[in-house]
GROMACS .gro file of C-alpha atoms in nm:
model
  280
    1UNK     CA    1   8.018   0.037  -2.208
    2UNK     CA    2   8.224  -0.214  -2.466
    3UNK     CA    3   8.206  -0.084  -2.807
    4UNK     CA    4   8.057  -0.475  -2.925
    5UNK     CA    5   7.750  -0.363  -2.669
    6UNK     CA    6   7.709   0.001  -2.897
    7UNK     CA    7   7.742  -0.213  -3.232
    8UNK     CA    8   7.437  -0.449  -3.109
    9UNK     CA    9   7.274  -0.167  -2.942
   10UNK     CA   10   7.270  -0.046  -3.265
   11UNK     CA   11   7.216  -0.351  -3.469
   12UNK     CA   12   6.901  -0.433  -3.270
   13UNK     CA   13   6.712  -0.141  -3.281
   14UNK     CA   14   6.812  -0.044  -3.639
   15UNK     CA   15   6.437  -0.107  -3.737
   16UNK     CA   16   6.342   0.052  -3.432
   17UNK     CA   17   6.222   0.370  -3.642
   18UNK     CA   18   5.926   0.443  -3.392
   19UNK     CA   19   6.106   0.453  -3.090
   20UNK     CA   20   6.064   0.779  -2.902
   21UNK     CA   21   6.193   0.665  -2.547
   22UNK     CA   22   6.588   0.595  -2.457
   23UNK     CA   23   6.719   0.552  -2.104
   24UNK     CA   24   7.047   0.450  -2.055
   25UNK     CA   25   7.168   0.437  -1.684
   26UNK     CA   26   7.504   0.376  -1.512
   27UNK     CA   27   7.728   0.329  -1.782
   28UNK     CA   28   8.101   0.534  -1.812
   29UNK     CA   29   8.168   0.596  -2.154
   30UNK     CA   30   8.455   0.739  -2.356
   31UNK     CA   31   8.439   0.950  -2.640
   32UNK     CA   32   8.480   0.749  -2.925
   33UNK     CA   33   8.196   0.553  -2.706
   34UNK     CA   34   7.916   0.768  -2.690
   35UNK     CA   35   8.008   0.888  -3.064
   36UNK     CA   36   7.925   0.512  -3.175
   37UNK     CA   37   7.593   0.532  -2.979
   38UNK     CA   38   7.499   0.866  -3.119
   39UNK     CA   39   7.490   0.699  -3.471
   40UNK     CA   40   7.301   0.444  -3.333
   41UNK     CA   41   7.036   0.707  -3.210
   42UNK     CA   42   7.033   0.886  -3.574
   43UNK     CA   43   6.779   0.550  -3.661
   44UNK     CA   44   6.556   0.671  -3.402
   45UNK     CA   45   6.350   0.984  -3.566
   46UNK     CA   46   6.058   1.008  -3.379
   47UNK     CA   47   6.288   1.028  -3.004
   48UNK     CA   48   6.098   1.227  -2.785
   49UNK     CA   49   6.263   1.170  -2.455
   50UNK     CA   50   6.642   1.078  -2.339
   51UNK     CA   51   6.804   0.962  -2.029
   52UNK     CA   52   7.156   0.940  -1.911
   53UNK     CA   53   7.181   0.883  -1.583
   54UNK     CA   54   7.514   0.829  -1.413
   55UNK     CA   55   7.675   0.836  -1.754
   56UNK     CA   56   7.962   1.088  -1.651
   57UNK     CA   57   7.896   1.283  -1.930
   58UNK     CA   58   8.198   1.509  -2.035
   59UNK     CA   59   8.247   1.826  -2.208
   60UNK     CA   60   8.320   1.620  -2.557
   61UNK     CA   61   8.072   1.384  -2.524
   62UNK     CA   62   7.795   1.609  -2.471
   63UNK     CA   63   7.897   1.851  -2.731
   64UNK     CA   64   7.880   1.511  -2.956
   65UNK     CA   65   7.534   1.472  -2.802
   66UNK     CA   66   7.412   1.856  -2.906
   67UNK     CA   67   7.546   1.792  -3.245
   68UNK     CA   68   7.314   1.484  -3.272
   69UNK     CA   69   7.005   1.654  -3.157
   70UNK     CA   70   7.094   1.989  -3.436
   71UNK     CA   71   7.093   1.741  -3.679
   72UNK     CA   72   6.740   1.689  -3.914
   73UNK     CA   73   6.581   1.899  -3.631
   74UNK     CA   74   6.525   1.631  -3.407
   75UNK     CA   75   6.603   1.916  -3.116
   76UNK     CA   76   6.233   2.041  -3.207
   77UNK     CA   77   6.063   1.715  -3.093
   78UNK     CA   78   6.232   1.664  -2.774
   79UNK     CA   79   5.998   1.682  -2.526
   80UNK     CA   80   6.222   1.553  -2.179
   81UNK     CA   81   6.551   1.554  -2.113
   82UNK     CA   82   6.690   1.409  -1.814
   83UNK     CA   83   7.118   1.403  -1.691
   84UNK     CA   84   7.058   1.303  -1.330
   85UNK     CA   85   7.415   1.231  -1.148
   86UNK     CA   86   7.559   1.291  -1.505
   87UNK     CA   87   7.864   1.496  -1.432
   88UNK     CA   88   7.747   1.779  -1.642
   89UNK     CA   89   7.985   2.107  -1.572
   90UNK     CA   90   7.877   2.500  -1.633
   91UNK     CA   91   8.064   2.392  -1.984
   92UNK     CA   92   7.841   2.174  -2.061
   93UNK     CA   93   7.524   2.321  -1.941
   94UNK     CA   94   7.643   2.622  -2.164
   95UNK     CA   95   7.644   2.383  -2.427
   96UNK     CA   96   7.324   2.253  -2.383
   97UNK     CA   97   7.152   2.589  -2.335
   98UNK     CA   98   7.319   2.659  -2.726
   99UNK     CA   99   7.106   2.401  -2.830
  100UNK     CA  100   6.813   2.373  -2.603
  101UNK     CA  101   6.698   2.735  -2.744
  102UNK     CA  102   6.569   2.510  -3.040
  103UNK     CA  103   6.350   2.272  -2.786
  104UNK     CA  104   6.003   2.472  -2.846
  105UNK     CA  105   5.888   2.124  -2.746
  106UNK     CA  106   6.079   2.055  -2.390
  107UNK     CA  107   5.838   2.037  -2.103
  108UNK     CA  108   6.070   1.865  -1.892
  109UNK     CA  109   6.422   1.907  -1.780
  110UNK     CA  110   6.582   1.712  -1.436
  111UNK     CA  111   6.952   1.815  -1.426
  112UNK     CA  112   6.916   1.657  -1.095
  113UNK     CA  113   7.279   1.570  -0.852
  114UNK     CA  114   7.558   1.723  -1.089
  115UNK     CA  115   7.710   1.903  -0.851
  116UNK     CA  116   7.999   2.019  -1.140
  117UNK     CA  117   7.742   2.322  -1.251
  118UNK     CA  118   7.892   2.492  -0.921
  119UNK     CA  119   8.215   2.534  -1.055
  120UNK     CA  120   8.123   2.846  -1.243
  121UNK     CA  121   7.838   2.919  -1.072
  122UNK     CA  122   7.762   3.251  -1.233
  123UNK     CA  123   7.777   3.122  -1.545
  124UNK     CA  124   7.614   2.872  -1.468
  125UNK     CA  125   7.332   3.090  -1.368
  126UNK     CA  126   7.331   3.227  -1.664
  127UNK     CA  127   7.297   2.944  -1.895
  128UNK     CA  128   6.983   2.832  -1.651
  129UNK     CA  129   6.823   3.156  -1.723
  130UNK     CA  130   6.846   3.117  -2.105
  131UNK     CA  131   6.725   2.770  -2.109
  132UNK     CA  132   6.442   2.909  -1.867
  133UNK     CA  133   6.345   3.151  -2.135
  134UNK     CA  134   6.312   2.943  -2.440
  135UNK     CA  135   6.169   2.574  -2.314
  136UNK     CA  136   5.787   2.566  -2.211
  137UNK     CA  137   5.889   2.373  -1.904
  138UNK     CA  138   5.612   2.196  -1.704
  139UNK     CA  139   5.847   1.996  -1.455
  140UNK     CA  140   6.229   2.108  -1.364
  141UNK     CA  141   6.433   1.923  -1.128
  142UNK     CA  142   6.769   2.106  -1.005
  143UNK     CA  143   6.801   1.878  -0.665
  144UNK     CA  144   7.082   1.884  -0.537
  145UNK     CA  145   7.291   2.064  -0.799
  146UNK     CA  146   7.418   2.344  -0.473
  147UNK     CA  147   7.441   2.165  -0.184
  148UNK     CA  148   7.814   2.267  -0.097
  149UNK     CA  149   7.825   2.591  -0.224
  150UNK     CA  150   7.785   2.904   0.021
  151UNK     CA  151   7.523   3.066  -0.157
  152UNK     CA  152   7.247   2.904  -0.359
  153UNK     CA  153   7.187   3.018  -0.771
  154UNK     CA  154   6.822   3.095  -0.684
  155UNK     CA  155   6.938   3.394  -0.508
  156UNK     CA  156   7.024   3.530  -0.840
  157UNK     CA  157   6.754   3.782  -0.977
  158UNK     CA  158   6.779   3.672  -1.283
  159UNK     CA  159   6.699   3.262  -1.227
  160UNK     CA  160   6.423   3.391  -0.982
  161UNK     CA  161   6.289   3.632  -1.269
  162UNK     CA  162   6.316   3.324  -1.510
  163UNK     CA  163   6.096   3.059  -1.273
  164UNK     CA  164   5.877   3.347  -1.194
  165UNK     CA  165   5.805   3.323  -1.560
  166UNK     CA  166   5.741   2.934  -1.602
  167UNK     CA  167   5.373   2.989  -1.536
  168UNK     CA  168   5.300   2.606  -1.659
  169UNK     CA  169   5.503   2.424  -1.461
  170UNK     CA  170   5.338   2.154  -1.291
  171UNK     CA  171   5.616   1.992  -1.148
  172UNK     CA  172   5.933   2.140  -0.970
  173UNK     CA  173   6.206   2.028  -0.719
  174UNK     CA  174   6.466   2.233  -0.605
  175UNK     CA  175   6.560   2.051  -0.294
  176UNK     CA  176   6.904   2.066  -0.104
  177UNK     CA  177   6.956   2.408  -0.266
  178UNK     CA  178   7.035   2.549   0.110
  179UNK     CA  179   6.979   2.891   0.102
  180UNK     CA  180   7.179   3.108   0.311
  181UNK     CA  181   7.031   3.445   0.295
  182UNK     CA  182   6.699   3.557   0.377
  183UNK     CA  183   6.616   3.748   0.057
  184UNK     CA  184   6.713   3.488  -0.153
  185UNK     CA  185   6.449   3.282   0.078
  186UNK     CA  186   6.200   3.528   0.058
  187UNK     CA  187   6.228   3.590  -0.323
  188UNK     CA  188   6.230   3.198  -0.396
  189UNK     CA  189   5.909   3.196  -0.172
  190UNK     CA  190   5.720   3.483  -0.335
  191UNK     CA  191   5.819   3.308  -0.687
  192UNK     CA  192   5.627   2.977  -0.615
  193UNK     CA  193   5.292   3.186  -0.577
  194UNK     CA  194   5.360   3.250  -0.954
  195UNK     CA  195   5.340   2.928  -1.063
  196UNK     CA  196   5.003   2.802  -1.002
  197UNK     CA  197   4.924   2.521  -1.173
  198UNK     CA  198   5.197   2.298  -0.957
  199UNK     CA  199   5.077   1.947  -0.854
  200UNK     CA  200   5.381   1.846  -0.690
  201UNK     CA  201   5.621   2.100  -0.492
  202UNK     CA  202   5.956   1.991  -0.320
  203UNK     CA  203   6.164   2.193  -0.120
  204UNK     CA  204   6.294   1.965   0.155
  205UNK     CA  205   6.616   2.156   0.325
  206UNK     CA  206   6.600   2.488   0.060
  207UNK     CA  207   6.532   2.682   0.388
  208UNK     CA  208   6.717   2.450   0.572
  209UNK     CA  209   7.026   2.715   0.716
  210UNK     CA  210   7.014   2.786   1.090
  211UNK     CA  211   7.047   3.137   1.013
  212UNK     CA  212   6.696   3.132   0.817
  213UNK     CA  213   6.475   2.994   1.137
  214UNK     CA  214   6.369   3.271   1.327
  215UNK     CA  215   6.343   3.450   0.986
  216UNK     CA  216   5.942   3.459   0.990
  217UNK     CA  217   5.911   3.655   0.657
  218UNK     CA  218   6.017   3.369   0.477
  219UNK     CA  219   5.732   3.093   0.573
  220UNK     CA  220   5.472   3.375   0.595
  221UNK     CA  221   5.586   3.444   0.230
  222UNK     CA  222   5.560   3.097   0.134
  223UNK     CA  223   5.206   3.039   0.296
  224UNK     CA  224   5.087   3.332   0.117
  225UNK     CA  225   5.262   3.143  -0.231
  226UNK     CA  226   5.067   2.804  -0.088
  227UNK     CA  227   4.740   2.944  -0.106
  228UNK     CA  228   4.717   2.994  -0.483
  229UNK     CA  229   4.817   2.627  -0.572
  230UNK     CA  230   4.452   2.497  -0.593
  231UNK     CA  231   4.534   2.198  -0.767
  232UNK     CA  232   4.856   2.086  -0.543
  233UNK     CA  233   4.903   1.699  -0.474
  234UNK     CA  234   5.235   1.638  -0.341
  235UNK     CA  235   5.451   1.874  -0.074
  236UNK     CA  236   5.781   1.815   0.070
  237UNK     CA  237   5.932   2.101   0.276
  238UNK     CA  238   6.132   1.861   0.546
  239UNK     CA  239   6.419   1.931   0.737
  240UNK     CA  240   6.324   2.356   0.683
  241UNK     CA  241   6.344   2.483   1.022
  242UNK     CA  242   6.018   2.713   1.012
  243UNK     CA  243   5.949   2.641   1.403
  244UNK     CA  244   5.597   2.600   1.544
  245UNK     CA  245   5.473   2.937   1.417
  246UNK     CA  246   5.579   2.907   1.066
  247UNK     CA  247   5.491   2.568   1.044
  248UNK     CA  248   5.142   2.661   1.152
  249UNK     CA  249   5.094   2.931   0.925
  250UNK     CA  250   5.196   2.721   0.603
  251UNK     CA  251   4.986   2.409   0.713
  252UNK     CA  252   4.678   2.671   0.753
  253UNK     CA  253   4.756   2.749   0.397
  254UNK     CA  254   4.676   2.429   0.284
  255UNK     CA  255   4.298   2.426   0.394
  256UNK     CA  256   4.298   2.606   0.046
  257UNK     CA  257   4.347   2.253  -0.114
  258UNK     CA  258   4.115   1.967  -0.169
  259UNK     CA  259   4.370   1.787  -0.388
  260UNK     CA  260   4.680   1.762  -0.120
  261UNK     CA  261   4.776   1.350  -0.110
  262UNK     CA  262   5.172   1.374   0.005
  263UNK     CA  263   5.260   1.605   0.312
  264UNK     CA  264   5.623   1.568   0.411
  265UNK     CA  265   5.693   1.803   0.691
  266UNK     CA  266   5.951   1.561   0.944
  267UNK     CA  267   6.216   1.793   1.091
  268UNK     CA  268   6.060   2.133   1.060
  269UNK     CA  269   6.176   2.292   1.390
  270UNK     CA  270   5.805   2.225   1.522
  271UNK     CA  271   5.768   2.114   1.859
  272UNK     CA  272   5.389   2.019   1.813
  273UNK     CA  273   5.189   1.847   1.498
  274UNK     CA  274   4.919   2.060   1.378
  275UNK     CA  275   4.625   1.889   1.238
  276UNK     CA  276   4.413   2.154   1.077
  277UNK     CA  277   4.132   1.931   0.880
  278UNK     CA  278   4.310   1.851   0.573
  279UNK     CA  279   4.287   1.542   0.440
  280UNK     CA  280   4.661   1.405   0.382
   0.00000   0.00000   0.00000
């Protein structure tokens, strides 16, 4: 991003006072960059929701970004934040949860594809947990953020504990986070039944290890989790190898729904398609 496209980024929308949207996608930028476009944002008051996707978003410039959102309290209107495919590292993400303890507003967060948060992963966990505990979050998106680590974050007590707690979310994706271990399978099963008010549930390959197949406590947990989302529109669990009996026993589930619209199922293990009367 040229700094003459910051200076009539911010030229153009200095009268832009009511603005409360900003999405800004596929752009590299330097320090002294995004430090120009931060002083463009201070005209925007009423911002409610940011986007920087595929930014590659460093260390410096999103402590530069934190430092914008302290300032006159704006951190208190924020209502979504999304870094998807940002390059955000456990640094970072400890940066933002410094900040993000102030966003009594933030009801959505999608730190979706920045696979850098696995370079400390148990601090990383950490600083998930604390932004858990102070943002009323109604939709979280962590796809992807895992996929090439040996064990998965939502094995951790703690982050389970934390999304256990986020009884309004409405909204959550935690695909590609390839568990390894059963327990962490079972416990990230048994933790969706807590969260009842979802509408849309994705968990394509988050079961997905060979070693989790003929682990039947896992989809029998996660049928039993199924049957207390009453209001649930949209379900992806593809390419988890539950096998014709656990496939079975989490499609019965669903009779529990009137509301289901999206089923995505392909590449379940199943060597039969059950039709059980729901509409889909």
């Amino acid at each position: 991003m040229p700094c003459l496209f910051v200076d009539e980024l911010a030229q153009g929308l200095a009268s832009s006072v009511a603005l409360e949207h900003l999405t800004i996608s596929n752009v590299d930028v330097s320090v002294d960059i995004f430090g120009r476009l931060c002083t463009a944002m201070r005209a925007f008051r009423l911002l409610k929701s940011l986007e920087l996707n595929l930014c590659g978003l460093g260390n410096p410039e999103l402590n530069l970004l934190c430092n914008f959102f302290l300032e006159d309290g704006r951190i208190c209107q924020l209502q979504r934040l999304q870094f998807s495919n940002s390059g955000i590292s456990s640094e970072g993400l400890r940066q933002l949860s410094n900040v993000l303890e102030h966003a009594t507003n933030l009801t959505s967060l999608n730190l979706a594809y920045n696979s850098g948060l696995g370079s400390q992963i148990e601090a990383s966990l950490v600083y998930l947990a604390e932004i858990f505990s102070h943002c009323p979050l109604r939709s979280l998106n962590l796809t992807m953020n895992y996929l090439n680590l040996p064990t998965s974050p939502f094995g951790s007590c703690v982050v389970i504990e934390k999304i256990r707690s986020l009884t309004g979310l409405t909204s959550l994706n935690l695909s590609f986070g390839l568990l390894t271990q059963v327990e962490q399978g079972i416990e990230l099963a048994e933790s969706i039944g807590c969260c009842s008010l979802l509408t849309d549930l994705r968990l394509s390959s988050c079961f997905g290890q060979h070693s989790l197949v003929t682990e039947s406590r896992i989809s029998e947990r996660l049928a039993e989790s199924l049957t207390t989302l009453r209001e649930l529109k949209t379900l992806h669990l593809d390419s988890n190898r539950f096998g014709d009996e656990g496939l079975a026993n989490i499609l019965a589930s669903l009779t529990y729904s009137s509301t289901l619209a999206e089923l995505g199922i392909a590449n379940t293990g199943s060597s039969r398609l059950y039709l059980l009367g729901f509409r889909v």
